Coordinates of C-alpha atoms in Angstrom, one line a residue:
Chain G
M1 CA 21.5 11.2 -10.2
A2 CA 22.1 8.4 -7.7
A3 CA 21.4 7.9 -4.0
V4 CA 23.3 10.1 -1.6
A5 CA 23.6 7.4 0.9
V6 CA 21.8 4.0 1.4
H7 CA 21.5 2.6 5.0
Q8 CA 19.4 -0.5 5.8
F9 CA 17.8 0.1 9.2
A10 CA 15.3 -3.0 9.0
P11 CA 14.0 -5.4 6.6
C12 CA 10.7 -3.6 6.1
I13 CA 10.0 0.1 7.2
T14 CA 6.3 1.0 7.5
C15 CA 6.6 4.8 7.8
H16 CA 9.2 7.4 8.9
A17 CA 9.8 11.0 9.9
W18 CA 12.9 13.3 10.0
S19 CA 13.8 15.5 12.8
P20 CA 13.7 19.2 12.1
D21 CA 17.7 19.5 11.8
R22 CA 17.6 16.2 9.7
S23 CA 20.0 14.6 12.1
M24 CA 17.6 11.9 13.4
V25 CA 15.1 9.8 11.8
A26 CA 12.1 8.0 13.4
F27 CA 10.7 5.1 11.9
C28 CA 8.6 1.9 12.4
P29 CA 10.3 -1.4 11.4
N30 CA 7.0 -3.0 10.6
N31 CA 6.0 -3.7 14.2
S32 CA 4.5 -1.8 17.1
E33 CA 7.5 0.3 17.9
V34 CA 9.1 3.4 16.8
H35 CA 12.9 3.5 16.5
I36 CA 14.8 6.7 16.5
Y37 CA 18.3 6.7 15.0
K38 CA 20.8 9.5 15.2
L39 CA 23.5 10.3 12.7
S40 CA 26.8 10.7 14.3
E41 CA 30.1 11.0 12.2
D42 CA 28.5 9.4 9.3
K43 CA 27.2 6.3 11.2
W44 CA 23.5 5.8 12.3
E45 CA 23.2 4.8 15.9
Q46 CA 20.0 3.8 17.7
A47 CA 19.0 6.6 20.0
H48 CA 15.5 5.5 21.4
I49 CA 12.7 3.0 21.1
L50 CA 9.2 4.3 21.6
Q51 CA 7.0 1.4 22.8
K52 CA 3.4 2.2 23.6
H53 CA 1.3 1.0 20.5
D54 CA -0.3 -2.6 20.4
Q55 CA -0.4 -3.0 16.6
I56 CA 1.7 -1.6 13.7
V57 CA 2.4 2.1 13.6
S58 CA 1.0 3.4 10.4
G59 CA 2.0 7.0 10.7
I60 CA 4.7 9.2 12.2
D61 CA 5.2 13.0 12.0
W62 CA 7.8 15.1 13.5
S63 CA 6.9 18.8 14.1
S64 CA 9.7 21.1 13.0
R65 CA 9.1 23.9 15.7
A66 CA 8.0 22.3 18.9
N67 CA 10.1 19.2 18.6
R68 CA 7.2 16.9 19.0
I69 CA 6.4 13.4 17.5
V70 CA 2.9 12.2 16.7
T71 CA 2.2 8.5 16.0
V72 CA -0.9 6.7 15.0
S73 CA -1.3 3.0 14.8
H74 CA -3.7 0.2 13.5
D75 CA -4.9 0.0 17.3
R76 CA -7.0 3.1 16.9
N77 CA -4.6 5.2 19.1
S78 CA -2.5 8.1 18.8
Y79 CA 0.3 9.3 21.0
V80 CA 2.0 12.7 21.1
W81 CA 5.8 12.4 22.2
N82 CA 7.4 15.1 24.0
Y83 CA 11.2 15.2 24.6
E84 CA 11.6 15.8 28.2
G85 CA 15.1 15.6 29.7
S86 CA 16.6 12.5 27.7
E87 CA 13.3 10.6 27.1
W88 CA 10.3 10.8 24.9
V89 CA 7.2 11.0 27.0
P90 CA 4.0 9.9 25.4
T91 CA 0.5 11.5 25.7
L92 CA -2.4 9.6 24.7
V93 CA -4.8 11.3 22.3
I94 CA -8.5 10.2 22.4
L95 CA -9.1 10.0 18.7
R96 CA -12.6 8.5 19.1
L97 CA -12.0 6.2 16.2
N98 CA -13.4 2.7 15.8
R99 CA -11.1 1.6 13.1
A100 CA -7.4 1.7 12.4
A101 CA -5.6 5.0 11.9
L102 CA -3.8 5.2 8.7
C103 CA -1.9 8.5 8.1
V104 CA -1.0 11.6 10.2
Q105 CA 0.4 15.1 9.6
W106 CA 1.1 18.1 11.7
S107 CA -0.4 21.3 10.4
P108 CA 2.0 24.1 9.3
Q109 CA 1.6 26.0 12.5
E110 CA 1.7 22.8 14.5
N111 CA -1.3 23.5 16.7
K112 CA -3.3 20.9 15.0
F113 CA -2.7 17.5 13.4
A114 CA -4.9 15.5 11.2
V115 CA -5.5 11.6 11.1
G116 CA -6.9 9.4 8.4
S117 CA -8.5 6.3 9.2
G118 CA -10.3 3.2 8.1
A119 CA -13.5 4.4 9.8
K120 CA -14.0 6.6 6.7
T121 CA -13.4 9.6 8.8
V122 CA -10.7 12.3 9.6
C123 CA -9.7 13.3 12.8
I124 CA -8.5 16.8 13.6
C125 CA -6.9 17.0 17.0
Y126 CA -5.8 20.2 18.7
Y127 CA -4.4 21.1 22.2
E128 CA -6.9 22.3 24.7
Q129 CA -4.7 24.3 27.3
E130 CA -7.4 24.3 30.1
N131 CA -7.7 20.6 30.4
N132 CA -4.2 20.0 29.3
W133 CA -4.9 17.3 26.7
W134 CA -5.4 16.8 23.0
V135 CA -9.1 16.9 21.8
S136 CA -10.3 15.5 18.4
K137 CA -13.1 16.6 16.0
L138 CA -14.2 14.3 13.5
I139 CA -15.1 14.9 9.9
R140 CA -17.7 12.2 9.2
K141 CA -20.2 11.2 6.5
R142 CA -18.2 12.4 3.7
H143 CA -15.8 9.6 2.8
N144 CA -17.0 6.4 1.2
S145 CA -13.9 4.4 2.1
S146 CA -10.8 4.6 4.1
V147 CA -8.9 7.7 4.1
T148 CA -5.3 6.8 2.9
S149 CA -3.6 10.3 3.0
V150 CA -3.9 13.7 4.3
A151 CA -2.2 16.9 3.5
W152 CA -2.5 20.3 5.0
H153 CA -2.5 23.5 3.0
P154 CA 0.1 26.4 4.1
N155 CA -2.9 28.4 5.5
N156 CA -3.3 25.9 8.3
I157 CA -7.2 25.7 7.4
L158 CA -7.6 23.6 4.3
L159 CA -7.0 20.0 4.4
A160 CA -6.8 17.7 1.4
T161 CA -7.6 14.0 1.8
T162 CA -7.4 11.0 -0.5
S163 CA -9.4 7.7 -0.2
T164 CA -9.7 4.2 -1.4
D165 CA -13.0 5.3 -3.1
G166 CA -10.7 7.1 -5.8
K167 CA -11.7 10.7 -4.7
C168 CA -9.6 13.5 -3.5
R169 CA -11.5 16.0 -1.1
V170 CA -10.5 19.3 0.3
F171 CA -12.0 20.2 3.7
S172 CA -12.0 23.3 5.8
T173 CA -10.7 22.6 9.4
F174 CA -11.5 25.9 11.0
I175 CA -11.6 25.5 14.8
K176 CA -12.9 28.4 16.8
G177 CA -10.4 29.4 19.4
V178 CA -7.4 27.7 17.6
D179 CA -7.4 29.3 14.3
T180 CA -7.9 33.0 13.6
R181 CA -10.1 34.4 10.9
D182 CA -7.9 36.1 8.5
S183 CA -9.8 38.9 6.5
K184 CA -7.2 38.6 3.7
A185 CA -7.7 34.8 3.3
G186 CA -11.1 35.2 1.7
S187 CA -13.3 32.3 1.0
S188 CA -11.2 29.7 3.1
S189 CA -11.9 31.4 6.3
D190 CA -15.7 31.7 6.0
S191 CA -16.2 28.0 6.0
K192 CA -17.2 25.9 9.0
F193 CA -15.4 23.0 10.4
G194 CA -15.7 19.9 8.2
E195 CA -17.1 21.6 5.2
Q196 CA -16.2 20.1 2.0
I197 CA -14.6 22.7 -0.3
L198 CA -13.9 20.5 -3.3
Q199 CA -14.3 16.9 -4.3
L200 CA -12.2 15.7 -7.3
D201 CA -13.2 12.6 -9.1
L202 CA -10.3 12.2 -11.4
S203 CA -9.1 8.7 -10.6
F204 CA -10.8 5.4 -11.5
S205 CA -8.9 3.6 -8.9
W206 CA -7.7 4.1 -5.3
A207 CA -6.1 7.5 -4.5
F208 CA -3.1 7.8 -2.5
G209 CA -0.4 10.3 -1.6
V210 CA -1.6 13.8 -1.7
N211 CA 0.6 16.7 -1.4
W212 CA 0.1 20.7 -1.7
S213 CA 2.7 22.9 -3.4
P214 CA 4.8 25.3 -1.3
S215 CA 2.4 28.1 -2.2
G216 CA -0.7 26.2 -1.9
N217 CA -1.7 26.9 -5.3
T218 CA -1.3 23.4 -6.8
L219 CA -2.4 19.9 -5.5
A220 CA -1.0 16.6 -6.5
Y221 CA -2.2 13.1 -5.9
V222 CA -1.8 9.8 -7.4
G223 CA -4.1 7.1 -8.5
H224 CA -3.6 3.3 -8.6
S225 CA -4.0 3.3 -12.4
S226 CA -0.5 4.5 -12.8
T227 CA -1.5 8.1 -13.1
I228 CA -0.6 11.2 -11.2
Y229 CA -3.1 14.2 -11.1
F230 CA -2.2 17.8 -10.9
V231 CA -4.8 20.4 -9.9
D232 CA -4.1 24.1 -10.2
D233 CA -6.1 27.0 -8.8
V234 CA -7.8 24.9 -6.3
G235 CA -11.3 26.6 -5.5
P236 CA -14.4 27.1 -7.3
S237 CA -13.0 26.4 -10.9
P238 CA -9.9 24.2 -10.7
L239 CA -7.8 23.1 -13.6
A240 CA -6.9 19.5 -13.6
Q241 CA -4.2 17.5 -15.5
N242 CA -3.6 13.7 -15.5
V243 CA 0.0 12.4 -16.3
A244 CA -0.1 8.7 -17.1
F245 CA 3.1 6.7 -17.1
R246 CA 4.1 3.1 -18.0
D247 CA 5.4 1.9 -14.8
L248 CA 3.7 0.5 -11.9
P249 CA 1.6 2.8 -9.7
L250 CA 3.0 5.5 -7.4
R251 CA 2.4 5.4 -3.7
D252 CA 3.2 9.0 -2.5
V253 CA 4.4 12.3 -3.9
L254 CA 6.2 15.3 -2.7
F255 CA 6.6 19.0 -4.1
I256 CA 10.4 19.9 -4.0
S257 CA 9.5 23.1 -5.4
E258 CA 6.5 24.8 -7.1
K259 CA 7.3 23.2 -10.3
V260 CA 8.9 19.9 -9.4
V261 CA 7.4 16.8 -8.0
I262 CA 9.0 13.6 -6.9
G263 CA 7.0 10.3 -6.7
V264 CA 7.7 7.0 -5.3
G265 CA 5.7 3.6 -5.6
F266 CA 5.8 -0.1 -6.5
D267 CA 8.5 0.5 -9.0
C268 CA 11.7 0.8 -7.2
N269 CA 12.8 4.2 -8.9
P270 CA 11.6 7.5 -7.7
M271 CA 10.1 9.5 -10.7
V272 CA 10.4 13.1 -11.0
F273 CA 7.6 15.3 -12.7
A274 CA 8.0 18.9 -13.8
A275 CA 5.9 21.7 -15.0
D276 CA 7.1 23.7 -17.9
E277 CA 6.5 27.6 -18.5
S278 CA 2.8 27.0 -19.6
G279 CA 1.9 25.1 -16.7
M280 CA 1.8 21.7 -18.3
W281 CA 3.1 18.8 -16.2
Y282 CA 5.3 16.1 -17.8
E283 CA 7.5 13.1 -16.5
L284 CA 11.0 14.2 -16.4
C285 CA 13.0 11.4 -15.2
Q286 CA 13.6 8.5 -13.0
I287 CA 16.2 8.2 -10.4
P288 CA 18.0 4.7 -10.5
W289 CA 17.9 3.3 -7.2
G290 CA 19.8 0.1 -7.7
E291 CA 18.7 -3.5 -7.7
E292 CA 17.2 -3.6 -4.2
D293 CA 13.5 -3.9 -4.3
V294 CA 13.4 -2.2 -0.7
I295 CA 11.1 0.6 -1.7
N296 CA 7.7 -1.3 -1.7
W297 CA 5.5 1.8 -1.1
S298 CA 7.5 3.9 1.3
Q299 CA 6.7 7.6 1.9
V300 CA 8.7 10.1 0.1
W301 CA 12.1 11.0 1.8
F302 CA 12.5 14.6 2.5
A303 CA 15.7 15.3 0.6
V304 CA 18.2 17.7 2.3
F305 CA 18.8 20.3 -0.3
Chain W
M1 CA 2.4 -26.4 -28.5
A2 CA 5.5 -25.3 -26.6
N3 CA 5.0 -21.8 -28.2
S4 CA 1.4 -21.2 -26.9
L5 CA 2.6 -22.4 -23.3
R6 CA 5.4 -19.7 -23.5
L7 CA 2.8 -17.1 -24.5
Y8 CA 0.4 -18.2 -22.0
L9 CA 3.1 -18.0 -19.2
T10 CA 4.5 -14.7 -20.4
C11 CA 0.9 -13.1 -20.3
I12 CA 0.3 -14.6 -16.8
R13 CA 3.7 -13.2 -15.7
N14 CA 3.0 -9.7 -17.1
T15 CA -0.4 -9.7 -15.2
L16 CA 1.1 -10.8 -12.1
E17 CA 3.6 -8.0 -12.0
A18 CA 0.9 -5.4 -12.5
A19 CA -1.4 -7.2 -9.9
M20 CA 1.2 -7.7 -7.3
C21 CA 1.1 -4.1 -6.0
L22 CA -0.1 -5.1 -2.4
Q23 CA 0.2 -3.0 0.8
N24 CA -0.9 -3.5 4.3
F25 CA -4.5 -2.6 4.8
P26 CA -6.4 -3.0 8.0
C27 CA -10.0 -4.3 7.8
Q28 CA -12.6 -1.7 7.4
E29 CA -15.4 -4.0 8.7
V30 CA -13.9 -5.3 11.8
E31 CA -11.7 -3.3 14.3
R32 CA -8.1 -4.5 14.9
H33 CA -8.5 -7.1 12.0
N34 CA -6.3 -7.5 9.1
K35 CA -7.4 -9.9 6.6
P36 CA -6.9 -10.6 3.0
E37 CA -9.6 -8.5 1.2
V38 CA -9.8 -10.8 -1.8
E39 CA -11.2 -13.6 0.5
L40 CA -13.6 -11.6 2.5
K41 CA -15.0 -9.5 -0.3
T42 CA -16.9 -7.2 2.0
S43 CA -15.8 -4.0 0.6
P44 CA -16.4 -3.8 -3.2
E45 CA -14.3 -0.7 -3.7
L46 CA -11.3 -2.5 -2.4
L47 CA -11.4 -5.2 -5.1
L48 CA -10.1 -4.9 -8.7
K49 CA -11.6 -6.5 -11.7
P50 CA -10.7 -10.2 -11.9
I51 CA -8.7 -11.2 -15.1
L52 CA -9.3 -14.4 -16.8
I53 CA -6.4 -15.6 -19.1
C54 CA -7.4 -18.7 -21.2
R55 CA -5.0 -20.9 -23.1
N56 CA -7.7 -23.0 -24.6
E57 CA -11.2 -24.0 -23.4
A58 CA -9.7 -26.6 -20.9
E59 CA -6.7 -24.4 -19.4
K60 CA -7.3 -21.1 -17.8
C61 CA -6.0 -19.0 -14.9
L62 CA -8.1 -16.4 -12.9
I63 CA -6.2 -13.6 -11.2
E64 CA -8.2 -11.6 -8.6
T65 CA -6.6 -8.7 -6.8
S66 CA -7.4 -6.5 -3.9
I67 CA -5.8 -3.8 -2.1
N68 CA -3.8 -6.4 0.3
S69 CA -4.1 -9.7 -1.3
L70 CA -4.0 -11.5 -4.5
R71 CA -5.6 -14.9 -5.7
I72 CA -4.5 -16.9 -8.5
S73 CA -6.5 -19.9 -9.6
L74 CA -5.5 -22.4 -12.3
K75 CA -7.4 -24.9 -14.1
V76 CA -5.2 -27.5 -15.9
K77 CA -6.0 -29.5 -19.0
Q78 CA -7.7 -32.8 -18.3
A79 CA -8.4 -34.8 -21.5
D80 CA -9.8 -37.9 -20.2
E81 CA -10.9 -39.8 -16.9
L82 CA -7.5 -41.0 -16.3
E83 CA -5.8 -37.5 -16.5
N84 CA -8.7 -36.2 -14.4
I85 CA -7.9 -38.7 -11.6
L86 CA -4.1 -38.2 -11.7
T87 CA -4.5 -34.4 -11.7
K88 CA -6.8 -34.6 -8.7
K89 CA -4.5 -36.9 -6.6
F90 CA -1.5 -34.8 -7.5
L91 CA -2.8 -31.5 -6.5
R92 CA -4.5 -32.8 -3.6
F93 CA -1.0 -34.1 -2.5
L94 CA 0.2 -30.5 -2.9
S95 CA -2.6 -28.8 -1.3
M96 CA -2.5 -31.0 1.9
R97 CA 1.2 -29.6 2.3
A98 CA 0.0 -26.0 1.5
E99 CA 1.7 -24.8 4.7
A100 CA 5.0 -25.8 3.3
F101 CA 4.5 -23.6 0.3
Q102 CA 3.2 -20.6 2.3
V103 CA 1.4 -19.1 -0.7
L104 CA -0.8 -22.0 -1.6
R105 CA -4.5 -22.1 -0.7
R106 CA -5.7 -25.3 1.0
K107 CA -8.8 -25.5 -1.0
P108 CA -8.8 -24.5 -4.8
V109 CA -11.5 -22.0 -5.8
Q110 CA -14.8 -23.4 -7.2
G111 CA -14.3 -24.4 -10.7
Y112 CA -10.4 -24.5 -10.6
D113 CA -7.8 -27.2 -9.8
L114 CA -5.3 -25.1 -7.7
S115 CA -5.2 -21.7 -6.1
F116 CA -2.6 -19.5 -4.6
L117 CA -3.1 -16.7 -2.1
I118 CA -0.5 -14.1 -1.9
T119 CA -0.8 -11.4 0.7
N120 CA 1.1 -8.2 1.5
Y121 CA 2.9 -10.0 4.3
H122 CA 4.5 -12.6 1.7
C123 CA 5.6 -9.6 -0.4
E124 CA 7.1 -8.0 2.6
E125 CA 9.0 -11.1 3.7
M126 CA 9.9 -12.4 0.1
Q127 CA 10.9 -10.5 -3.0
K128 CA 8.0 -9.7 -5.4
H129 CA 9.7 -10.9 -8.7
K130 CA 10.9 -14.1 -7.0
L131 CA 7.4 -14.9 -6.0
I132 CA 6.3 -14.4 -9.6
D133 CA 9.1 -16.5 -10.8
F134 CA 8.0 -19.3 -8.4
I135 CA 4.4 -19.2 -9.6
V136 CA 5.3 -19.3 -13.2
Q137 CA 7.9 -21.9 -12.6
F138 CA 5.4 -24.0 -10.8
M139 CA 3.0 -23.8 -13.6
E140 CA 5.5 -24.9 -16.2
A141 CA 6.6 -27.8 -13.7
S142 CA 3.1 -28.9 -13.0
F143 CA 2.4 -29.5 -16.6
H144 CA 5.2 -31.8 -17.0
P145 CA 5.0 -34.6 -14.4
L146 CA 1.3 -35.2 -15.1
H147 CA 2.1 -35.9 -18.9
L148 CA 5.1 -38.0 -17.8
V149 CA 3.0 -40.1 -15.3
L150 CA 0.2 -40.3 -17.7
W151 CA 2.5 -41.5 -20.4
S152 CA 4.2 -44.1 -18.2
V153 CA 0.7 -45.3 -17.2
V154 CA -0.5 -45.6 -20.8
N155 CA 2.7 -47.4 -21.8
Y156 CA 2.4 -49.8 -18.9
F157 CA -1.0 -50.8 -20.0
K158 CA 0.0 -51.0 -23.6
Y159 CA 3.0 -53.3 -22.6
Y160 CA 0.8 -55.6 -20.6
A161 CA -1.9 -55.7 -23.2
F162 CA 0.7 -56.8 -25.5
L163 CA 1.9 -59.5 -23.2
W164 CA -1.7 -60.7 -22.8
T165 CA -2.6 -60.9 -26.5
Y166 CA 0.6 -62.6 -27.7

């Protein structure tokens, strides 16, 4: 297994997001701008530069249906960019944060997005049609340290967060008027906004990179002690497994399928983990990336399968 | 003697490879700030346990890591007063030119002779394994000139003592 293609866009990339058709990629080259590159005939060309933030852009997400980009930065601001005509037009989102924003993700139905911040809070933003702007609701008083990563459950209501206090928490983000109470969903739709469903205390060190499996049954996150944690049947009685490995810690994970997970981190090779028939997770292999130590702690690239 | 130096340096190199997993992390205490957490020490959850590697009672190396920065403090062997003075002068010469080194700290940590401060920005600009090579080679090289200078000073005195007595 080797890299499909290697392109050097910038000496250092902070965060990135793919467009819905995977023909464009938006990333931050370690400054306050967002560059969008388009793939045309096997060459990457710079299409747009989005300049609105004052400090480094720490999170980008590109929604697949509505073609919107959300960016968050260390300057406590967030912008939602809409493609109008041939330009990207920003809309400021009042996050009400008093520290840097660290990560962002659109919800599966793209009517909300979650922002993790250094203010030990998570902002859930949704669009208010009457006032034509994005409103934020905060989940406070639950995290003891910065929120490093957020991940939405496929049901659009549950949100998993990881923090530098070593814990992974699952919250309900039900917002009246935005989410509908599904009678089939059961316990997840009975909770109020900001209610903590679950707190996982598996890691001794900082927790990063959380991701749900496509069905929402399994949760995976990494700890800085070179371990990756898998939690099955997230709910009142979860089943947790740790897989420890010899290499340097991972920084982010992605579920490729229900049983296969790829992790990237401080070692320059992505690692593949798989679950066997009995549900036990193990390390499958490493994908050799070459001699370049370009991947410091990049987010996982969505492979086009 | 050379053997124990090899072991000491290998141990330090392995620890640095694990400790140098740094990332950009904005300050939790002050908005819009980005400072090395190992220097500020305001949030205990962001600091890892410091590791002390001792070669013998006189030589040791303290490695303190945090989420975005790493501090390496060295204490070199000083057997007598002369070595003490020479070490102080040599290391003070280096510390005064800390800007040229980029990773050197201007003042050593209390109780040590020399300190390095490596932040995530250094890891972004320079390659991690090259930084570790630099630190280990620096340690190897810094042992050498001190002893050479010391020997040359001792020999100088011996020679003149010989001249004066005969």
